Each structure stands twice: as structure tokens, then as C-alpha cells.
């Protein structure tokens, strides 16, 4: 384990130093090429994907067909940070820096596990996918790769802050854009003016009544929040003639369906003279479709009694020498894209925290070594 810890520390540090912010796909590709060089002696089958400027790479043990039995999946892109966050620092076994926990440290754990597995003679149905746009939804990364026919029975995603707990459910995210229009005018004549803000608020409050039910004590429930509002006026005396608002809806898929929420907001918009803005996109077949907002309304759910999940739990507990629990995830991962394609999704993480926080992102290096050891043992059993 000490030797594995040393290698993971070095690889994580090397990856963190590459400023692979999602907006900078040149650096994303540089990080992916670095991984290619690291794995070059294994003679893996390597495929590069590019869509709308987003780059991803897949490495597969030679001779395998899809669906794979297990696909290790991570993202190499990170959110923006100051320059000093790309100079990793280690204190008391904790590495600090952008991407240490989210998720280059976890990428390193998977890369080294795969390398050790293959070098010891492993030749099973195993692959590794690293994408370049998870931080902005993964539509041109993981989703695009899946649309090209890549498939797996189980996808393993070590992303989050769970200290080895297994994620049972991941909330589905979706974002709506609603517009309200009125005559506008001077606020002194408000009694004569149909203020579009008031109609838009009726839509908001109507959705909140049903979908904004999470509390600090009972947080595994739906949330629905207005995140941005624009009126186009800069005077406190003016009533806007046009108002745009954006809403973020996140919900457990075992509680609501995406279609239910869309129907509700469509009806509320019609009742209150508002318009739900749609986006025109192309599906996997190139057909043009309209969608109400963006985000997909896709989450994922993991059966903790599934044999593959129980085996992972047993392997991990053997490495750690302690039990591990379960967790729910309020954020989103690329797991939702795989779940939507019928794959089992296994989400967990090493001991990490501070994702997206300036000067605060970290990962426990020893826990990364333990995670990597567990992944390698798991591949030996299921690959």
C-alpha cells in the first residue's frame, strides 16, 4: 500500500498541475494525453471522442466487446480557480488544490488500479473513460460517448464527498426558463398596469408548493428555486414590460417523474399568461427536438442489494477494515447518463471535500490508495 500511495500522490499532483478547466479544452486534451502516456505500455485499445469541441478518451482491455462488464468513469475537467490552486500542497497526508477531490485524485486511483490489474495479467471486460465536460453537464462527454454505442453493464464513478459510502440515489437536475410580458409603465400607475413579475411569481409559488419541500431535517426531497431574474429596467420607478426568470429543480427520481414536473409548469404558465422557453437540440439520430429547459431531468438509483454492489461493499470493507454506509447525492454526476441507458451505477468516493471551494478543495491521499486497492481487487473479481 505504501508504494501505491507514493504513485497515487505523484500522479494526482501531476494531473492537478494541468489547468484543465472545462472552458479550456486544449488543457483538457493535454491532461488526457498525459494519461495516455501513463498507460501506453499496457497496449490498451484507445479511442478519442470529440463533440462540440469537448474531448474525451476511452481505454479498453484488448479483445473486449460492448457492453463491458465494468467501466471505470471519471472526468478530467475542473471548475475555474486561481493560479495558486494549480500548485498542489500536502499537509498531514491531505493534498489541497483544484481537482484534488473533484476528481483528479479519484482519476489517479482508477488509472493506477487499471494499470496494476493489467500488468498482473488481468484481461477481463474492463475499460476506463475520462471525459472533458462533466462540470457543465456531460452532454458532449459521457452522453455523446454513450450515443456512439459504448455501453457497460456497470459503471463505477468515484465522484463526491462520501468517505466510501455507496450512493443509493442521485437527484435529477433540470433548469427552466420562463418569460412573462406586460405593457410596462411608471410605477405610480401600478393600479392600471399588469405587472409581469406578479404573474411570473404565481408560476414560481405554484411550483414551490409541490416541489420545494426539502428541509434541513428532511433534505432528501425535491427543491425548486428561482436562481436568476432579469427585467431589463434599472429604475425603481419602472414596471418592466418583459421579465425572464430561471429556475433550478432537483428531485429524487423515486419521488417524482420529470414529465410530471414539466406538465405542472406548462399548466401554470398557461394559467398565468407566461411562456416556458424551449430549447432546440438534436437527438442521437440527428433529429431536431424541442425540450423545455435543459438538464434532462435525469438522476439515478442504485439497488444496494444487487450482487455487484454487495461485492464492492465486501471488497471495500476488507480493504478498510471497517464497515461502510450508504448516502444520497444532491448534486449530479455522469452516472445519470449511464442510468438512462440501462447501466447499473455505482457511485462512491475516497475521503475528500471542499469541491469548487477556493483554497479549500482537498483529498486524503491514504484513502485514495485504499480506494485504488479496492478497485483493483474488484476488477480481479468481476472483470
mmCIF file of C-alpha atoms in Angstrom:
data_model
loop_
_atom_site.group_PDB
_atom_site.id
_atom_site.type_symbol
_atom_site.label_atom_id
_atom_site.label_comp_id
_atom_site.label_asym_id
_atom_site.label_seq_id
_atom_site.Cartn_x
_atom_site.Cartn_y
_atom_site.Cartn_z
ATOM 1 C CA UNK A 1 0.000 0.000 0.000
ATOM 2 C CA UNK A 2 2.897 2.385 0.705
ATOM 3 C CA UNK A 3 4.212 2.037 -2.847
ATOM 4 C CA UNK A 4 0.727 2.576 -4.282
ATOM 5 C CA UNK A 5 0.301 5.656 -2.083
ATOM 6 C CA UNK A 6 3.515 7.122 -3.465
ATOM 7 C CA UNK A 7 2.428 6.589 -7.076
ATOM 8 C CA UNK A 8 -1.056 7.994 -6.489
ATOM 9 C CA UNK A 9 0.390 11.061 -4.798
ATOM 10 C CA UNK A 10 2.683 11.723 -7.755
ATOM 11 C CA UNK A 11 0.030 11.099 -10.409
ATOM 12 C CA UNK A 12 -2.574 13.229 -8.626
ATOM 13 C CA UNK A 13 -0.079 16.057 -8.273
ATOM 14 C CA UNK A 14 0.891 15.855 -11.946
ATOM 15 C CA UNK A 15 -2.755 15.969 -13.037
ATOM 16 C CA UNK A 16 -3.660 18.855 -10.719
ATOM 17 C CA UNK A 17 -0.845 20.937 -12.204
ATOM 18 C CA UNK A 18 -2.545 20.773 -15.619
ATOM 19 C CA UNK A 19 -5.094 23.601 -15.668
ATOM 20 C CA UNK A 20 -7.827 21.597 -17.389
ATOM 21 C CA UNK A 21 -10.746 23.934 -16.754
ATOM 22 C CA UNK A 22 -13.823 22.931 -18.723
ATOM 23 C CA UNK A 23 -13.657 26.080 -20.832
ATOM 24 C CA UNK A 24 -10.072 25.257 -21.870
ATOM 25 C CA UNK A 25 -10.349 22.076 -23.914
ATOM 26 C CA UNK A 26 -6.738 22.417 -25.075
ATOM 27 C CA UNK A 27 -5.672 21.785 -21.478
ATOM 28 C CA UNK A 28 -8.303 19.075 -21.094
ATOM 29 C CA UNK A 29 -6.757 17.289 -24.057
ATOM 30 C CA UNK A 30 -3.292 17.826 -22.569
ATOM 31 C CA UNK A 31 -4.424 16.080 -19.378
ATOM 32 C CA UNK A 32 -5.945 13.213 -21.363
ATOM 33 C CA UNK A 33 -2.766 12.856 -23.410
ATOM 34 C CA UNK A 34 -0.811 12.706 -20.158
ATOM 35 C CA UNK A 35 -2.966 9.764 -19.078
ATOM 36 C CA UNK A 36 -2.414 8.122 -22.467
ATOM 37 C CA UNK A 37 1.337 8.366 -21.947
ATOM 38 C CA UNK A 38 0.985 6.931 -18.465
ATOM 39 C CA UNK A 39 -0.901 3.899 -19.812
ATOM 40 C CA UNK A 40 0.987 3.475 -23.097
ATOM 41 C CA UNK A 41 2.906 0.318 -22.135
ATOM 42 C CA UNK A 42 -0.317 -1.611 -21.443
ATOM 43 C CA UNK A 43 -1.332 -1.875 -25.117
ATOM 44 C CA UNK A 44 -4.906 -0.908 -24.294
ATOM 45 C CA UNK A 45 -7.361 -0.117 -27.063
ATOM 46 C CA UNK A 46 -7.659 3.687 -27.007
ATOM 47 C CA UNK A 47 -10.434 5.744 -28.591
ATOM 48 C CA UNK A 48 -10.704 9.536 -28.590
ATOM 49 C CA UNK A 49 -14.082 11.251 -28.861
ATOM 50 C CA UNK A 50 -14.774 14.881 -29.745
ATOM 51 C CA UNK A 51 -18.109 16.656 -29.856
ATOM 52 C CA UNK A 52 -18.667 20.402 -29.997
ATOM 53 C CA UNK A 53 -15.046 20.904 -29.038
ATOM 54 C CA UNK A 54 -15.219 18.646 -25.961
ATOM 55 C CA UNK A 55 -12.642 15.852 -25.821
ATOM 56 C CA UNK A 56 -12.966 12.505 -24.007
ATOM 57 C CA UNK A 57 -10.901 9.302 -24.085
ATOM 58 C CA UNK A 58 -11.699 5.645 -23.598
ATOM 59 C CA UNK A 59 -9.213 2.865 -22.815
ATOM 60 C CA UNK A 60 -10.354 -0.765 -23.020
ATOM 61 C CA UNK A 61 -8.593 -4.045 -22.317
ATOM 62 C CA UNK A 62 -7.893 -5.515 -25.799
ATOM 63 C CA UNK A 63 -10.290 -8.007 -27.334
ATOM 64 C CA UNK A 64 -13.393 -6.917 -25.439
ATOM 65 C CA UNK A 65 -16.844 -6.303 -26.871
ATOM 66 C CA UNK A 66 -19.584 -3.997 -25.655
ATOM 67 C CA UNK A 67 -21.271 -3.977 -23.287
ATOM 68 C CA UNK A 68 -18.295 -4.171 -20.959
ATOM 69 C CA UNK A 69 -18.772 -5.789 -17.579
ATOM 70 C CA UNK A 70 -17.394 -2.726 -15.803
ATOM 71 C CA UNK A 71 -16.389 0.735 -16.933
ATOM 72 C CA UNK A 72 -14.391 2.997 -14.635
ATOM 73 C CA UNK A 73 -15.555 6.540 -15.332
ATOM 74 C CA UNK A 74 -14.216 9.937 -14.328
ATOM 75 C CA UNK A 75 -13.834 13.470 -15.600
ATOM 76 C CA UNK A 76 -10.606 15.340 -16.139
ATOM 77 C CA UNK A 77 -12.145 18.830 -16.343
ATOM 78 C CA UNK A 78 -12.306 21.131 -13.324
ATOM 79 C CA UNK A 79 -14.072 24.365 -12.419
ATOM 80 C CA UNK A 80 -12.162 27.633 -12.643
ATOM 81 C CA UNK A 81 -9.692 28.544 -9.900
ATOM 82 C CA UNK A 82 -6.889 30.974 -9.108
ATOM 83 C CA UNK A 83 -3.338 30.216 -10.223
ATOM 84 C CA UNK A 84 -2.173 29.041 -6.808
ATOM 85 C CA UNK A 85 -4.795 26.289 -6.790
ATOM 86 C CA UNK A 86 -2.856 24.513 -9.528
ATOM 87 C CA UNK A 87 0.170 24.165 -7.275
ATOM 88 C CA UNK A 88 -0.840 21.207 -5.059
ATOM 89 C CA UNK A 89 0.125 21.333 -1.397
ATOM 90 C CA UNK A 90 0.358 18.412 1.032
ATOM 91 C CA UNK A 91 -0.136 18.758 4.781
ATOM 92 C CA UNK A 92 -0.525 15.799 7.146
ATOM 93 C CA UNK A 93 -1.450 13.403 4.350
ATOM 94 C CA UNK A 94 -4.010 15.769 2.798
ATOM 95 C CA UNK A 95 -3.474 17.215 -0.671
ATOM 96 C CA UNK A 96 -5.021 20.621 -1.387
ATOM 97 C CA UNK A 97 -5.654 22.139 -4.811
ATOM 98 C CA UNK A 98 -8.163 22.406 -7.622
ATOM 99 C CA UNK A 99 -9.274 18.969 -8.729
ATOM 100 C CA UNK A 100 -7.687 17.043 -5.861
ATOM 101 C CA UNK A 101 -11.056 15.718 -4.736
ATOM 102 C CA UNK A 102 -13.188 16.570 -7.776
ATOM 103 C CA UNK A 103 -11.872 14.452 -9.224
ATOM 104 C CA UNK A 104 -8.283 14.041 -10.358
ATOM 105 C CA UNK A 105 -7.284 12.196 -7.197
ATOM 106 C CA UNK A 106 -10.063 9.712 -7.880
ATOM 107 C CA UNK A 107 -8.999 9.530 -11.526
ATOM 108 C CA UNK A 108 -5.493 8.652 -10.353
ATOM 109 C CA UNK A 109 -6.886 5.891 -8.138
ATOM 110 C CA UNK A 110 -8.709 4.358 -11.109
ATOM 111 C CA UNK A 111 -5.786 4.771 -13.516
ATOM 112 C CA UNK A 112 -3.350 3.040 -11.181
ATOM 113 C CA UNK A 113 -5.850 0.298 -10.326
ATOM 114 C CA UNK A 114 -6.343 -0.432 -14.030
ATOM 115 C CA UNK A 115 -2.592 -0.331 -14.679
ATOM 116 C CA UNK A 116 -1.833 -2.743 -11.841
ATOM 117 C CA UNK A 117 -4.690 -5.033 -12.863
ATOM 118 C CA UNK A 118 -3.443 -5.322 -16.459
ATOM 119 C CA UNK A 119 0.239 -5.617 -15.515
ATOM 120 C CA UNK A 120 -0.649 -8.566 -13.270
ATOM 121 C CA UNK A 121 -2.290 -10.350 -16.185
ATOM 122 C CA UNK A 122 -5.850 -9.070 -15.946
ATOM 123 C CA UNK A 123 -7.623 -9.381 -19.279
ATOM 124 C CA UNK A 124 -11.294 -9.015 -18.406
ATOM 125 C CA UNK A 125 -14.128 -6.921 -19.789
ATOM 126 C CA UNK A 126 -12.867 -3.662 -18.304
ATOM 127 C CA UNK A 127 -12.474 -0.085 -19.514
ATOM 128 C CA UNK A 128 -11.690 3.447 -18.362
ATOM 129 C CA UNK A 129 -13.466 6.569 -19.627
ATOM 130 C CA UNK A 130 -12.290 10.098 -18.820
ATOM 131 C CA UNK A 131 -14.429 12.976 -20.069
ATOM 132 C CA UNK A 132 -13.931 16.701 -20.519
ATOM 133 C CA UNK A 133 -17.223 18.391 -19.622
ATOM 134 C CA UNK A 134 -18.774 16.791 -16.544
ATOM 135 C CA UNK A 135 -18.663 20.097 -14.692
ATOM 136 C CA UNK A 136 -21.164 21.554 -17.166
ATOM 137 C CA UNK A 137 -23.460 18.539 -17.505
ATOM 138 C CA UNK A 138 -21.582 15.949 -19.547
ATOM 139 C CA UNK A 139 -23.736 16.284 -22.658
ATOM 140 C CA UNK A 140 -20.779 16.406 -25.040
ATOM 141 C CA UNK A 141 -18.706 13.990 -22.984
ATOM 142 C CA UNK A 142 -20.313 10.967 -21.346
ATOM 143 C CA UNK A 143 -23.666 11.315 -23.080
ATOM 144 C CA UNK A 144 -22.074 11.690 -26.508
ATOM 145 C CA UNK A 145 -19.803 8.684 -25.913
ATOM 146 C CA UNK A 146 -22.821 6.566 -24.997
ATOM 147 C CA UNK A 147 -24.626 7.731 -28.126
ATOM 148 C CA UNK A 148 -21.737 6.294 -30.169
ATOM 149 C CA UNK A 149 -22.604 2.789 -28.975
ATOM 150 C CA UNK A 150 -20.297 2.482 -25.976
ATOM 151 C CA UNK A 151 -22.065 0.527 -23.242
ATOM 152 C CA UNK A 152 -21.402 -1.230 -19.966
ATOM 153 C CA UNK A 153 -23.277 -3.435 -17.545
ATOM 154 C CA UNK A 154 -21.936 -1.422 -14.607
ATOM 155 C CA UNK A 155 -20.290 1.990 -14.433
ATOM 156 C CA UNK A 156 -18.092 2.855 -11.447
ATOM 157 C CA UNK A 157 -17.844 6.579 -10.656
ATOM 158 C CA UNK A 158 -15.773 7.698 -7.630
ATOM 159 C CA UNK A 159 -17.050 11.283 -7.513
ATOM 160 C CA UNK A 160 -18.282 13.176 -4.471
ATOM 161 C CA UNK A 161 -17.569 13.501 -0.772
ATOM 162 C CA UNK A 162 -18.767 10.221 0.696
ATOM 163 C CA UNK A 163 -15.790 8.654 2.516
ATOM 164 C CA UNK A 164 -16.539 5.276 0.885
ATOM 165 C CA UNK A 165 -20.297 5.310 1.473
ATOM 166 C CA UNK A 166 -22.237 3.992 -1.532
ATOM 167 C CA UNK A 167 -24.695 6.379 -3.167
ATOM 168 C CA UNK A 168 -28.179 4.913 -3.314
ATOM 169 C CA UNK A 169 -29.931 7.767 -5.106
ATOM 170 C CA UNK A 170 -28.772 10.823 -7.044
ATOM 171 C CA UNK A 171 -31.145 13.720 -7.582
ATOM 172 C CA UNK A 172 -32.162 14.624 -11.111
ATOM 173 C CA UNK A 173 -31.400 18.224 -12.126
ATOM 174 C CA UNK A 174 -33.359 20.374 -14.531
ATOM 175 C CA UNK A 175 -33.475 24.079 -15.314
ATOM 176 C CA UNK A 176 -36.446 26.045 -16.650
ATOM 177 C CA UNK A 177 -36.568 29.464 -18.322
ATOM 178 C CA UNK A 178 -39.901 31.303 -18.063
ATOM 179 C CA UNK A 179 -40.799 34.621 -19.711
ATOM 180 C CA UNK A 180 -43.634 37.000 -18.817
ATOM 181 C CA UNK A 181 -44.629 40.042 -20.895
ATOM 182 C CA UNK A 182 -46.745 43.072 -19.979
ATOM 183 C CA UNK A 183 -47.360 46.654 -21.095
ATOM 184 C CA UNK A 184 -44.818 48.176 -18.718
ATOM 185 C CA UNK A 185 -45.094 51.691 -17.372
ATOM 186 C CA UNK A 186 -44.499 54.039 -14.468
ATOM 187 C CA UNK A 187 -44.896 52.535 -11.005
ATOM 188 C CA UNK A 188 -47.151 55.433 -9.971
ATOM 189 C CA UNK A 189 -49.812 53.894 -12.202
ATOM 190 C CA UNK A 190 -49.372 50.355 -10.922
ATOM 191 C CA UNK A 191 -53.137 50.021 -10.402
ATOM 192 C CA UNK A 192 -53.550 50.269 -14.182
ATOM 193 C CA UNK A 193 -50.668 48.025 -15.191
ATOM 194 C CA UNK A 194 -50.435 44.258 -15.487
ATOM 195 C CA UNK A 195 -47.043 43.668 -13.854
ATOM 196 C CA UNK A 196 -45.487 40.560 -15.456
ATOM 197 C CA UNK A 197 -43.415 39.937 -12.325
ATOM 198 C CA UNK A 198 -46.588 39.148 -10.390
ATOM 199 C CA UNK A 199 -47.678 36.555 -12.934
ATOM 200 C CA UNK A 200 -44.232 35.014 -13.000
ATOM 201 C CA UNK A 201 -44.248 34.780 -9.203
ATOM 202 C CA UNK A 202 -47.522 32.847 -9.350
ATOM 203 C CA UNK A 203 -45.784 30.259 -11.511
ATOM 204 C CA UNK A 204 -42.869 30.168 -9.075
ATOM 205 C CA UNK A 205 -45.016 29.817 -5.969
ATOM 206 C CA UNK A 206 -47.212 27.222 -7.653
ATOM 207 C CA UNK A 207 -44.185 25.055 -8.402
ATOM 208 C CA UNK A 208 -42.700 25.633 -4.962
ATOM 209 C CA UNK A 209 -45.885 24.477 -3.254
ATOM 210 C CA UNK A 210 -45.359 20.997 -4.683
ATOM 211 C CA UNK A 211 -41.650 20.739 -5.383
ATOM 212 C CA UNK A 212 -39.851 22.934 -2.812
ATOM 213 C CA UNK A 213 -40.297 20.584 0.118
ATOM 214 C CA UNK A 214 -36.754 19.772 1.262
ATOM 215 C CA UNK A 215 -35.720 20.994 4.717
ATOM 216 C CA UNK A 216 -32.508 20.787 6.718
ATOM 217 C CA UNK A 217 -34.028 17.935 8.717
ATOM 218 C CA UNK A 218 -35.604 16.134 5.738
ATOM 219 C CA UNK A 219 -33.336 17.070 2.867
ATOM 220 C CA UNK A 220 -33.934 14.029 0.680
ATOM 221 C CA UNK A 221 -36.803 15.782 -1.025
ATOM 222 C CA UNK A 222 -37.314 17.978 -4.052
ATOM 223 C CA UNK A 223 -36.098 21.577 -4.294
ATOM 224 C CA UNK A 224 -37.318 24.254 -6.702
ATOM 225 C CA UNK A 225 -35.616 27.640 -6.637
ATOM 226 C CA UNK A 226 -35.533 30.799 -8.711
ATOM 227 C CA UNK A 227 -31.851 31.381 -9.433
ATOM 228 C CA UNK A 228 -31.861 34.348 -11.829
ATOM 229 C CA UNK A 229 -34.329 37.089 -12.775
ATOM 230 C CA UNK A 230 -33.907 39.812 -15.396
ATOM 231 C CA UNK A 231 -36.266 42.726 -16.040
ATOM 232 C CA UNK A 232 -34.322 44.910 -18.440
ATOM 233 C CA UNK A 233 -35.032 48.043 -16.391
ATOM 234 C CA UNK A 234 -32.735 49.852 -13.982
ATOM 235 C CA UNK A 235 -35.172 52.252 -12.359
ATOM 236 C CA UNK A 236 -37.150 51.598 -9.213
ATOM 237 C CA UNK A 237 -39.960 53.683 -10.741
ATOM 238 C CA UNK A 238 -40.413 51.494 -13.813
ATOM 239 C CA UNK A 239 -42.576 48.406 -14.149
ATOM 240 C CA UNK A 240 -40.931 46.046 -16.602
ATOM 241 C CA UNK A 241 -42.590 45.092 -19.851
ATOM 242 C CA UNK A 242 -40.616 41.862 -20.097
ATOM 243 C CA UNK A 243 -39.336 39.594 -17.336
ATOM 244 C CA UNK A 244 -37.211 36.454 -17.632
ATOM 245 C CA UNK A 245 -36.599 34.060 -14.767
ATOM 246 C CA UNK A 246 -34.604 30.868 -14.478
ATOM 247 C CA UNK A 247 -35.414 28.061 -12.070
ATOM 248 C CA UNK A 248 -33.413 25.097 -10.786
ATOM 249 C CA UNK A 249 -35.364 21.939 -9.974
ATOM 250 C CA UNK A 250 -33.655 18.965 -8.319
ATOM 251 C CA UNK A 251 -35.635 15.922 -7.302
ATOM 252 C CA UNK A 252 -35.225 12.283 -6.233
ATOM 253 C CA UNK A 253 -36.376 10.154 -9.145
ATOM 254 C CA UNK A 254 -38.124 7.780 -6.761
ATOM 255 C CA UNK A 255 -40.460 10.630 -5.710
ATOM 256 C CA UNK A 256 -41.341 12.471 -8.928
ATOM 257 C CA UNK A 257 -41.110 11.971 -12.654
ATOM 258 C CA UNK A 258 -39.606 14.543 -14.975
ATOM 259 C CA UNK A 259 -42.763 14.538 -17.096
ATOM 260 C CA UNK A 260 -44.897 15.379 -14.055
ATOM 261 C CA UNK A 261 -42.873 18.494 -13.285
ATOM 262 C CA UNK A 262 -42.866 19.652 -16.903
ATOM 263 C CA UNK A 263 -46.639 19.238 -17.143
ATOM 264 C CA UNK A 264 -47.128 21.234 -13.940
ATOM 265 C CA UNK A 265 -45.002 24.185 -15.034
ATOM 266 C CA UNK A 266 -46.581 24.174 -18.503
ATOM 267 C CA UNK A 267 -50.048 24.375 -16.937
ATOM 268 C CA UNK A 268 -49.015 27.113 -14.507
ATOM 269 C CA UNK A 269 -47.524 29.142 -17.340
ATOM 270 C CA UNK A 270 -50.722 28.828 -19.363
ATOM 271 C CA UNK A 271 -52.869 29.795 -16.366
ATOM 272 C CA UNK A 272 -50.794 32.899 -15.646
ATOM 273 C CA UNK A 273 -50.004 34.159 -19.118
ATOM 274 C CA UNK A 274 -46.340 33.181 -19.068
ATOM 275 C CA UNK A 275 -44.261 31.352 -21.644
ATOM 276 C CA UNK A 276 -41.995 28.386 -20.981
ATOM 277 C CA UNK A 277 -38.938 28.797 -23.199
ATOM 278 C CA UNK A 278 -37.889 25.672 -25.076
ATOM 279 C CA UNK A 279 -34.504 24.709 -26.476
ATOM 280 C CA UNK A 280 -33.983 23.148 -29.877
ATOM 281 C CA UNK A 281 -31.485 20.295 -29.837
ATOM 282 C CA UNK A 282 -30.555 17.255 -31.891
ATOM 283 C CA UNK A 283 -31.014 13.754 -30.526
ATOM 284 C CA UNK A 284 -28.633 10.828 -31.075
ATOM 285 C CA UNK A 285 -30.142 10.214 -34.524
ATOM 286 C CA UNK A 286 -29.713 13.814 -35.616
ATOM 287 C CA UNK A 287 -33.432 14.605 -35.368
ATOM 288 C CA UNK A 288 -34.340 18.102 -34.166
ATOM 289 C CA UNK A 289 -36.435 18.129 -30.999
ATOM 290 C CA UNK A 290 -37.632 20.808 -28.601
ATOM 291 C CA UNK A 291 -37.076 20.480 -24.865
ATOM 292 C CA UNK A 292 -38.466 22.549 -22.022
ATOM 293 C CA UNK A 293 -35.277 23.888 -20.483
ATOM 294 C CA UNK A 294 -32.089 21.918 -20.040
ATOM 295 C CA UNK A 295 -30.601 19.377 -17.664
ATOM 296 C CA UNK A 296 -32.543 16.362 -18.820
ATOM 297 C CA UNK A 297 -34.342 15.680 -15.563
ATOM 298 C CA UNK A 298 -32.255 12.523 -15.203
ATOM 299 C CA UNK A 299 -30.996 11.104 -11.932
ATOM 300 C CA UNK A 300 -30.006 7.598 -10.992
ATOM 301 C CA UNK A 301 -30.812 4.966 -8.402
ATOM 302 C CA UNK A 302 -28.674 2.064 -7.198
ATOM 303 C CA UNK A 303 -30.045 -1.176 -5.777
ATOM 304 C CA UNK A 304 -27.833 -1.750 -2.747
ATOM 305 C CA UNK A 305 -28.844 -5.414 -2.737
ATOM 306 C CA UNK A 306 -27.582 -6.008 -6.258
ATOM 307 C CA UNK A 307 -24.850 -8.706 -6.158
ATOM 308 C CA UNK A 308 -22.317 -6.461 -7.927
ATOM 309 C CA UNK A 309 -22.904 -3.670 -5.411
ATOM 310 C CA UNK A 310 -22.755 -6.022 -2.431
ATOM 311 C CA UNK A 311 -19.488 -7.443 -3.767
ATOM 312 C CA UNK A 312 -17.998 -3.936 -3.955
ATOM 313 C CA UNK A 313 -19.108 -3.320 -0.383
ATOM 314 C CA UNK A 314 -17.447 -6.531 0.795
ATOM 315 C CA UNK A 315 -14.208 -5.766 -1.067
ATOM 316 C CA UNK A 316 -14.035 -2.205 0.243
ATOM 317 C CA UNK A 317 -14.751 -3.191 3.816
ATOM 318 C CA UNK A 318 -11.985 -5.771 3.538
ATOM 319 C CA UNK A 319 -9.504 -3.114 2.424
ATOM 320 C CA UNK A 320 -10.609 -0.549 5.011
ATOM 321 C CA UNK A 321 -11.094 -2.931 7.903
ATOM 322 C CA UNK A 322 -14.387 -1.228 8.752
ATOM 323 C CA UNK A 323 -17.958 -1.036 7.568
ATOM 324 C CA UNK A 324 -19.240 1.454 5.018
ATOM 325 C CA UNK A 325 -22.667 3.023 4.828
ATOM 326 C CA UNK A 326 -24.956 4.468 2.197
ATOM 327 C CA UNK A 327 -25.597 8.040 1.092
ATOM 328 C CA UNK A 328 -27.760 10.147 -1.175
ATOM 329 C CA UNK A 329 -26.392 12.713 -3.608
ATOM 330 C CA UNK A 330 -27.916 16.168 -4.084
ATOM 331 C CA UNK A 331 -25.600 17.071 -6.964
ATOM 332 C CA UNK A 332 -25.267 15.324 -10.300
ATOM 333 C CA UNK A 333 -22.687 13.083 -11.947
ATOM 334 C CA UNK A 334 -22.326 11.465 -15.344
ATOM 335 C CA UNK A 335 -23.924 8.426 -13.742
ATOM 336 C CA UNK A 336 -27.326 9.724 -14.830
ATOM 337 C CA UNK A 337 -26.380 9.355 -18.500
ATOM 338 C CA UNK A 338 -25.420 5.713 -17.965
ATOM 339 C CA UNK A 339 -28.525 5.016 -15.875
ATOM 340 C CA UNK A 340 -30.661 6.401 -18.678
ATOM 341 C CA UNK A 341 -29.032 3.834 -20.995
ATOM 342 C CA UNK A 342 -29.754 0.924 -18.660
ATOM 343 C CA UNK A 343 -26.407 0.542 -16.873
ATOM 344 C CA UNK A 344 -26.067 -0.162 -13.180
ATOM 345 C CA UNK A 345 -24.406 2.816 -11.495
ATOM 346 C CA UNK A 346 -22.019 2.557 -8.547
ATOM 347 C CA UNK A 347 -21.038 5.933 -7.064
ATOM 348 C CA UNK A 348 -18.742 6.355 -4.073
ATOM 349 C CA UNK A 349 -15.588 8.294 -3.201
ATOM 350 C CA UNK A 350 -12.491 8.403 -1.061
ATOM 351 C CA UNK A 351 -12.274 10.839 1.855
ATOM 352 C CA UNK A 352 -12.410 14.267 0.216
ATOM 353 C CA UNK A 353 -14.144 17.619 0.477
ATOM 354 C CA UNK A 354 -14.328 21.273 -0.475
ATOM 355 C CA UNK A 355 -15.245 20.711 -4.114
ATOM 356 C CA UNK A 356 -15.481 24.019 -6.026
ATOM 357 C CA UNK A 357 -14.348 25.940 -2.936
ATOM 358 C CA UNK A 358 -11.496 28.395 -3.433
ATOM 359 C CA UNK A 359 -8.494 27.404 -1.292
ATOM 360 C CA UNK A 360 -10.484 24.576 0.255
ATOM 361 C CA UNK A 361 -10.604 21.542 -2.038
ATOM 362 C CA UNK A 362 -8.797 18.516 -0.612
ATOM 363 C CA UNK A 363 -8.388 14.757 -0.650
ATOM 364 C CA UNK A 364 -6.940 12.301 1.851
ATOM 365 C CA UNK A 365 -4.122 10.543 -0.001
ATOM 366 C CA UNK A 366 -4.170 7.376 2.088
ATOM 367 C CA UNK A 367 -7.865 6.966 1.323
ATOM 368 C CA UNK A 368 -7.071 7.256 -2.401
ATOM 369 C CA UNK A 369 -4.572 4.423 -2.076
ATOM 370 C CA UNK A 370 -7.214 2.351 -0.287
ATOM 371 C CA UNK A 371 -9.756 3.160 -2.983
ATOM 372 C CA UNK A 372 -7.319 2.150 -5.708
ATOM 373 C CA UNK A 373 -6.559 -1.124 -3.946
ATOM 374 C CA UNK A 374 -10.284 -1.862 -3.631
ATOM 375 C CA UNK A 375 -10.849 -1.103 -7.327
ATOM 376 C CA UNK A 376 -8.019 -3.416 -8.366
ATOM 377 C CA UNK A 377 -9.363 -6.271 -6.233
ATOM 378 C CA UNK A 378 -12.855 -5.652 -7.582
ATOM 379 C CA UNK A 379 -11.649 -5.798 -11.185
ATOM 380 C CA UNK A 380 -9.987 -9.133 -10.469
ATOM 381 C CA UNK A 381 -13.341 -10.499 -9.313
ATOM 382 C CA UNK A 382 -15.754 -9.053 -11.882
ATOM 383 C CA UNK A 383 -13.639 -8.206 -14.955
#
